Short mmCIF file of C-alpha atoms and ligand atoms in Angstrom, two decimals:
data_model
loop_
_atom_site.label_atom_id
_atom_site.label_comp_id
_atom_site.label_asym_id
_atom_site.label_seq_id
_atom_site.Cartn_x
_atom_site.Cartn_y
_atom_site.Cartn_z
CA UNK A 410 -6.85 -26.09 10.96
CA UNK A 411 -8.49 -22.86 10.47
CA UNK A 412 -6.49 -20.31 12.70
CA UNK A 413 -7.98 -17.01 13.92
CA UNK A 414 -7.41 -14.21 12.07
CA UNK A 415 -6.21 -12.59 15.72
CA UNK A 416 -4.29 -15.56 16.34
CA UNK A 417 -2.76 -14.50 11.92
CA UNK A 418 -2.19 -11.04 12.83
CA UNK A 419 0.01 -12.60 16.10
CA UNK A 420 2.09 -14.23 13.97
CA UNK A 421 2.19 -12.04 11.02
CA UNK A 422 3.73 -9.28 13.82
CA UNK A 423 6.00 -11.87 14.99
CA UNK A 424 7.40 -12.79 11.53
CA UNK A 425 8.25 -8.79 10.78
CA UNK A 426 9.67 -8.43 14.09
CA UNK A 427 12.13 -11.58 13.09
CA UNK A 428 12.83 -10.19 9.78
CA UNK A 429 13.49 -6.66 11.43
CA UNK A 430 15.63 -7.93 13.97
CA UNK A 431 18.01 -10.26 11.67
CA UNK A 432 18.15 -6.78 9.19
CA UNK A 433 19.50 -5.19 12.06
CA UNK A 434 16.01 -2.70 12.05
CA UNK A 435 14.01 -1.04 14.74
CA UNK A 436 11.14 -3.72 15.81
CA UNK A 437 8.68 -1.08 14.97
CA UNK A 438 10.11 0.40 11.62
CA UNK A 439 8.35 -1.50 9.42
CA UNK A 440 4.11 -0.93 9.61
CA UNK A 441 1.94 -4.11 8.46
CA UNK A 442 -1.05 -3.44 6.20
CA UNK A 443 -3.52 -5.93 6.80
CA UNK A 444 -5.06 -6.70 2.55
CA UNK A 445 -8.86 -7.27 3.44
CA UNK A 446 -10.20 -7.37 -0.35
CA UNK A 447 -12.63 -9.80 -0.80
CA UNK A 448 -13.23 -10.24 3.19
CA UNK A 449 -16.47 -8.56 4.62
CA UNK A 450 -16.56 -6.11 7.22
CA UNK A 451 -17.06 -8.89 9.98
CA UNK A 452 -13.63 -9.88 9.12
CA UNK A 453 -12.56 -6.47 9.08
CA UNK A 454 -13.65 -5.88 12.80
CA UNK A 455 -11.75 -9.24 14.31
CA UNK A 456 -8.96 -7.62 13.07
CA UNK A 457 -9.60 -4.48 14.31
CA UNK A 458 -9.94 -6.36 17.65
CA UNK A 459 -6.56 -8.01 17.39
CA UNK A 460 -5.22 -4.29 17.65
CA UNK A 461 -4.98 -3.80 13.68
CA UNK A 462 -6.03 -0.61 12.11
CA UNK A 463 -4.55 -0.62 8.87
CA UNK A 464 -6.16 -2.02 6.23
CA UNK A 465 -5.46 -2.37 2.03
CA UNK A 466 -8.23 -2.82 -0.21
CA UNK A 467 -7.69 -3.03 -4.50
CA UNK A 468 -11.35 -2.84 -5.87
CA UNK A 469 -12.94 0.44 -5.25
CA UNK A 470 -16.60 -0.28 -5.13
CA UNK A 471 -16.43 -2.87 -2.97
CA UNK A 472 -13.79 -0.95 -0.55
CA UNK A 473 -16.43 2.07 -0.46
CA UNK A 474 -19.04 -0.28 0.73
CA UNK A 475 -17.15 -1.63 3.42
CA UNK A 476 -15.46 1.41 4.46
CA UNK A 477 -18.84 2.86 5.10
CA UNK A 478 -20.04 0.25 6.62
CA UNK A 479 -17.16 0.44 9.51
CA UNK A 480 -17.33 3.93 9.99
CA UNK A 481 -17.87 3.25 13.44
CA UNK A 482 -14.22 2.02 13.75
CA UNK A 483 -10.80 4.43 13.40
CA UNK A 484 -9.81 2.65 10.77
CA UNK A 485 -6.87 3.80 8.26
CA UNK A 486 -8.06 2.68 4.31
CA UNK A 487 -5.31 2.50 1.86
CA UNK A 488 -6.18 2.00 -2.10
CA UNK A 489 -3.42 -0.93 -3.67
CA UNK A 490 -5.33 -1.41 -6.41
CA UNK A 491 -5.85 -0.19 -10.27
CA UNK A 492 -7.60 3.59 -10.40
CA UNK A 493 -9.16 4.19 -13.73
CA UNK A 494 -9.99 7.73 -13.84
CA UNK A 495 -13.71 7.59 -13.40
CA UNK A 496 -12.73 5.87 -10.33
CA UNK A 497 -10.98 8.91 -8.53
CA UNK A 498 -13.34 10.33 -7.40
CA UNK A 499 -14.26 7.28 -4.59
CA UNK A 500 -10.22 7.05 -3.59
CA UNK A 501 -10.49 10.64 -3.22
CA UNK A 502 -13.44 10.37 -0.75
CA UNK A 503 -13.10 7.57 1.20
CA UNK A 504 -9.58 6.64 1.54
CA UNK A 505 -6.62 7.26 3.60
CA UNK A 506 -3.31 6.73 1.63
CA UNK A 507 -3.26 5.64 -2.11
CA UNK A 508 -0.19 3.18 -3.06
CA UNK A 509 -1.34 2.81 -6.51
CA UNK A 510 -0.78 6.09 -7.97
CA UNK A 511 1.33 5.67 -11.86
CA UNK A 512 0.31 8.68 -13.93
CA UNK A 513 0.19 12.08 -13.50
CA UNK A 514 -3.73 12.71 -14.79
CA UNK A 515 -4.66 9.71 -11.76
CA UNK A 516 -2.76 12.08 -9.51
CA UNK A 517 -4.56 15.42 -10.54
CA UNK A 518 -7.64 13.99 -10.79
CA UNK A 519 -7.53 13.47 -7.03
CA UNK A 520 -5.94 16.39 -5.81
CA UNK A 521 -8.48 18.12 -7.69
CA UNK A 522 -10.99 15.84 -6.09
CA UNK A 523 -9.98 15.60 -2.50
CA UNK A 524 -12.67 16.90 -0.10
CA UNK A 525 -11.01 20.57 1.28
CA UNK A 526 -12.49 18.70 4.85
CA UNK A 527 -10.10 16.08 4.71
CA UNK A 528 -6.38 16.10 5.27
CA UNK A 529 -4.36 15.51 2.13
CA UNK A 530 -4.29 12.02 0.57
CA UNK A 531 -1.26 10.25 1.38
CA UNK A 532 0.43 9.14 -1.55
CA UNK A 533 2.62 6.42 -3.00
CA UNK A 534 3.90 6.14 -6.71
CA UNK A 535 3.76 2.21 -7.62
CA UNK A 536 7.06 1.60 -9.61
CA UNK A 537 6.89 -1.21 -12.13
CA UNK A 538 10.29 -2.52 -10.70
CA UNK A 539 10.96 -5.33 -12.82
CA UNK A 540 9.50 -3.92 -16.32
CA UNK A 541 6.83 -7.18 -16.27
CA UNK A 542 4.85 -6.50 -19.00
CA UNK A 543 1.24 -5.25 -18.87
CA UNK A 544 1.75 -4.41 -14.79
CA UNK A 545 1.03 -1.08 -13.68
CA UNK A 546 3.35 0.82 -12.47
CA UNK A 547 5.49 4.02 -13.84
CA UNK A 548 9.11 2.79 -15.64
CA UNK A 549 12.29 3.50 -13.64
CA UNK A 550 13.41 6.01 -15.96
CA UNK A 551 10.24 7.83 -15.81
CA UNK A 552 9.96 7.95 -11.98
CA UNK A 553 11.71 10.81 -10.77
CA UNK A 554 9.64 13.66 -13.07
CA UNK A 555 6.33 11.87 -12.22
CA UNK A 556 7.63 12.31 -8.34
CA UNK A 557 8.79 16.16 -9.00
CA UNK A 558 4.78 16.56 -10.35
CA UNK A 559 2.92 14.48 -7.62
CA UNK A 560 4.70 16.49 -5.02
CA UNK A 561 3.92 19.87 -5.83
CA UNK A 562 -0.07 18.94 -6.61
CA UNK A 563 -1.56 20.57 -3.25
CA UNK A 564 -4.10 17.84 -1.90
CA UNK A 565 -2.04 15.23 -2.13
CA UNK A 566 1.29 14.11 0.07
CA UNK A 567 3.59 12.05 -1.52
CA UNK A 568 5.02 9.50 1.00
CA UNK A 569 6.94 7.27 -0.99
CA UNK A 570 6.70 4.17 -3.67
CA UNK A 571 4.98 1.03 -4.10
CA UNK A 572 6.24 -1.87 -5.58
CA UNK A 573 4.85 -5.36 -6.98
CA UNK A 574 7.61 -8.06 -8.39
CA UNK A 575 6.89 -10.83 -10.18
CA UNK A 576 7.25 -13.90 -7.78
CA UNK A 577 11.32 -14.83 -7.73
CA UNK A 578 12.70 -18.24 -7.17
CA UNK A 579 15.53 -17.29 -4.58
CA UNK A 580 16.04 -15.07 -1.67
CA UNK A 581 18.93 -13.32 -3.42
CA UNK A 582 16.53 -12.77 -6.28
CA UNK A 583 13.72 -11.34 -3.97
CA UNK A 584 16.29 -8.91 -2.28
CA UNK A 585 17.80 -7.72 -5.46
CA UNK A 586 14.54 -6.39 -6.87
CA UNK A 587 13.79 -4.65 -3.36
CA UNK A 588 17.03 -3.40 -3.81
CA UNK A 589 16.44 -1.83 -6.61
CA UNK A 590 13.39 0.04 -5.50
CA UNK A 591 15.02 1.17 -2.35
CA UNK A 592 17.87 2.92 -4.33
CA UNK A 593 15.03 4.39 -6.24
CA UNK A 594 13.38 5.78 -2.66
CA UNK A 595 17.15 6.65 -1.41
CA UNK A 596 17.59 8.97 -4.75
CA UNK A 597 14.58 10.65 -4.51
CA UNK A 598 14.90 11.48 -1.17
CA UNK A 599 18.62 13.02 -2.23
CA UNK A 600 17.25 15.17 -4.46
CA UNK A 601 14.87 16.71 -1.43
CA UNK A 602 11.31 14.53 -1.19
CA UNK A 603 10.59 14.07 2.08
CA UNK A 604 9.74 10.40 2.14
CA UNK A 605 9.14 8.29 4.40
CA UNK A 606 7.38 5.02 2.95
CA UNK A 607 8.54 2.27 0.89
CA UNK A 608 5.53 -0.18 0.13
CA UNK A 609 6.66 -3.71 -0.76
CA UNK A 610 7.19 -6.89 0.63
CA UNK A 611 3.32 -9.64 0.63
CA UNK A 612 3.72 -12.83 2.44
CA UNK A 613 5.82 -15.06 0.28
CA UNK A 614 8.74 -12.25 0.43
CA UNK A 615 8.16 -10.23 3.14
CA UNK A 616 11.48 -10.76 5.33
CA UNK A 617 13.54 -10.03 1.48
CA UNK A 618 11.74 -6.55 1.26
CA UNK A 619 12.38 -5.93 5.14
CA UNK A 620 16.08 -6.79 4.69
CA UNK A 621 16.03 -3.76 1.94
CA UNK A 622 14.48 -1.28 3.70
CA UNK A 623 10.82 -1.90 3.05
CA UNK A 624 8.75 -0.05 5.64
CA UNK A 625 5.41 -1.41 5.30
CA UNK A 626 4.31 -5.02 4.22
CA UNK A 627 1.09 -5.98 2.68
CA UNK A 628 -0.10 -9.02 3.93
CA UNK A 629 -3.75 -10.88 2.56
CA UNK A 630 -4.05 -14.37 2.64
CA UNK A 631 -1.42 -15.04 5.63
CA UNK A 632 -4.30 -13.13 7.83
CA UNK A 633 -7.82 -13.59 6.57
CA UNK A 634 -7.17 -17.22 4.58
CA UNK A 635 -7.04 -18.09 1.14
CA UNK A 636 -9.21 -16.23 -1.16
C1 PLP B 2186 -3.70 -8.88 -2.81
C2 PLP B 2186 -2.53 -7.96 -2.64
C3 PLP B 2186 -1.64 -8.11 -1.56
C4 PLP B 2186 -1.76 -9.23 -0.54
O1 PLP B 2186 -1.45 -10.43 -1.15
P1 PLP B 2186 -1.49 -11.80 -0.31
O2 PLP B 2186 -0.83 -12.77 -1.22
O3 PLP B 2186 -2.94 -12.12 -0.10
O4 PLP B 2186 -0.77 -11.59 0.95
C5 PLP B 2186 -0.61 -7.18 -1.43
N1 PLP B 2186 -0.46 -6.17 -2.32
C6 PLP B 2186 -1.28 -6.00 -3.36
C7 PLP B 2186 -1.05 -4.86 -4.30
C8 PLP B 2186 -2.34 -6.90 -3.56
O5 PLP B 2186 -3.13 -6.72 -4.62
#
């Protein structure tokens, strides 16, 4: 019963390349981010094996430890969780890309904070899509002047959005919430941000956000097992 987590990441790939392929999408338009928090680094490295180099972590403490502990890998660290500011200073450090960006003082902070050694932090804005209550995530209406601001702060490079919806009932359900967040993306981009990423999509709806335009999925449990 327990699958490998290469034998996860084989299906996982397979799935997205299904979903792509019925959306009418390049096979290898849509990236998978492997969610390792809670897993140790062992766990970390069989996926590494399995040819995956991409991995999400949401609590910052314990994604420093492991992170340093796999130095020895060329691994690519993205932060999908909650940053309270006396936090910044770690995502600013030790990680790659930062999905969970909502505020423009989270967004200074590690700009100001990014080591001049490392190339800029690569950024996503998480939009609270839906307006669930006490989620993170900046409001619709408040989006495109919090984009304007993250994209001129000099350390960081703002990439796209991130997006969390509640859990939906339907397919047409799923795919009109990702719809909604790609005409988001779609008007930023018309009024001249260069992006490129649109975070959403997590195991139960991950072929919904592809059919929408999602180009990376975040995928935890359907890889490493139930938490
Ligand atoms: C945990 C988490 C995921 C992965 O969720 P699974 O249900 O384990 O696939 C994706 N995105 C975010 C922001 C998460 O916190």
């Amino acid at each position: 019963m327990n699958s490998s987590i290469a034998d996860n990441i084989a299906r996982v790939r397979a799935q997205i390349q299904a979903a792509c392929q019925a959306a009418g999408r390049a096979p290898d338009s849509v990236q998978l981010l492997a969610v390792s928090k809670t897993w140790g680094p062992d766990a970390v490295r069989q996926a590494y094996a399995a040819g995956q180099t991409a991995f999400g972590e949401n609590y910052i403490q314990e994604a420093v430890d492991k992170i340093t502990a796999l130095r020895d890998l060329p691994l690519q660290w993205h932060c999908i969780g909650p940053i309270q500011s006396n936090k910044t200073r770690w995502v600013a450090e030790h990680f790659d890309w930062v999905h969970s960006v909502d505020r423009l003082k989270i967004a200074q902070r590690l700009s100001e904070q990014r080591p001049p050694e490392l190339p800029p932090l690569q950024v996503c804005i998480q939009v609270n899509i839906d307006g669930g209550e006490n989620k993170s995530g900046v409001s619709p209406q408040e989006l495109p002047a919090l984009a304007q601001a993250v994209a001129a702060l000099p350390r960081l490079q703002l990439r796209g959005l991130m997006t969390i919806p509640e859990p939906a009932e339907t397919e047409a359900q799923m795919r009109a919430v990702h719809a909604q967040a790609q005409a988001l993306f779609e008007a930023l981009r018309q009024q001249g941000l260069p992006l490129d990423t649109l975070s959403m999509g997590m195991s139960a709806d991950m072929a919904a956000a592809i059919a929408e335009g999602s180009t990376m999925v975040r995928v935890g449990t359907a890889i490493f097992g139930q938490r």
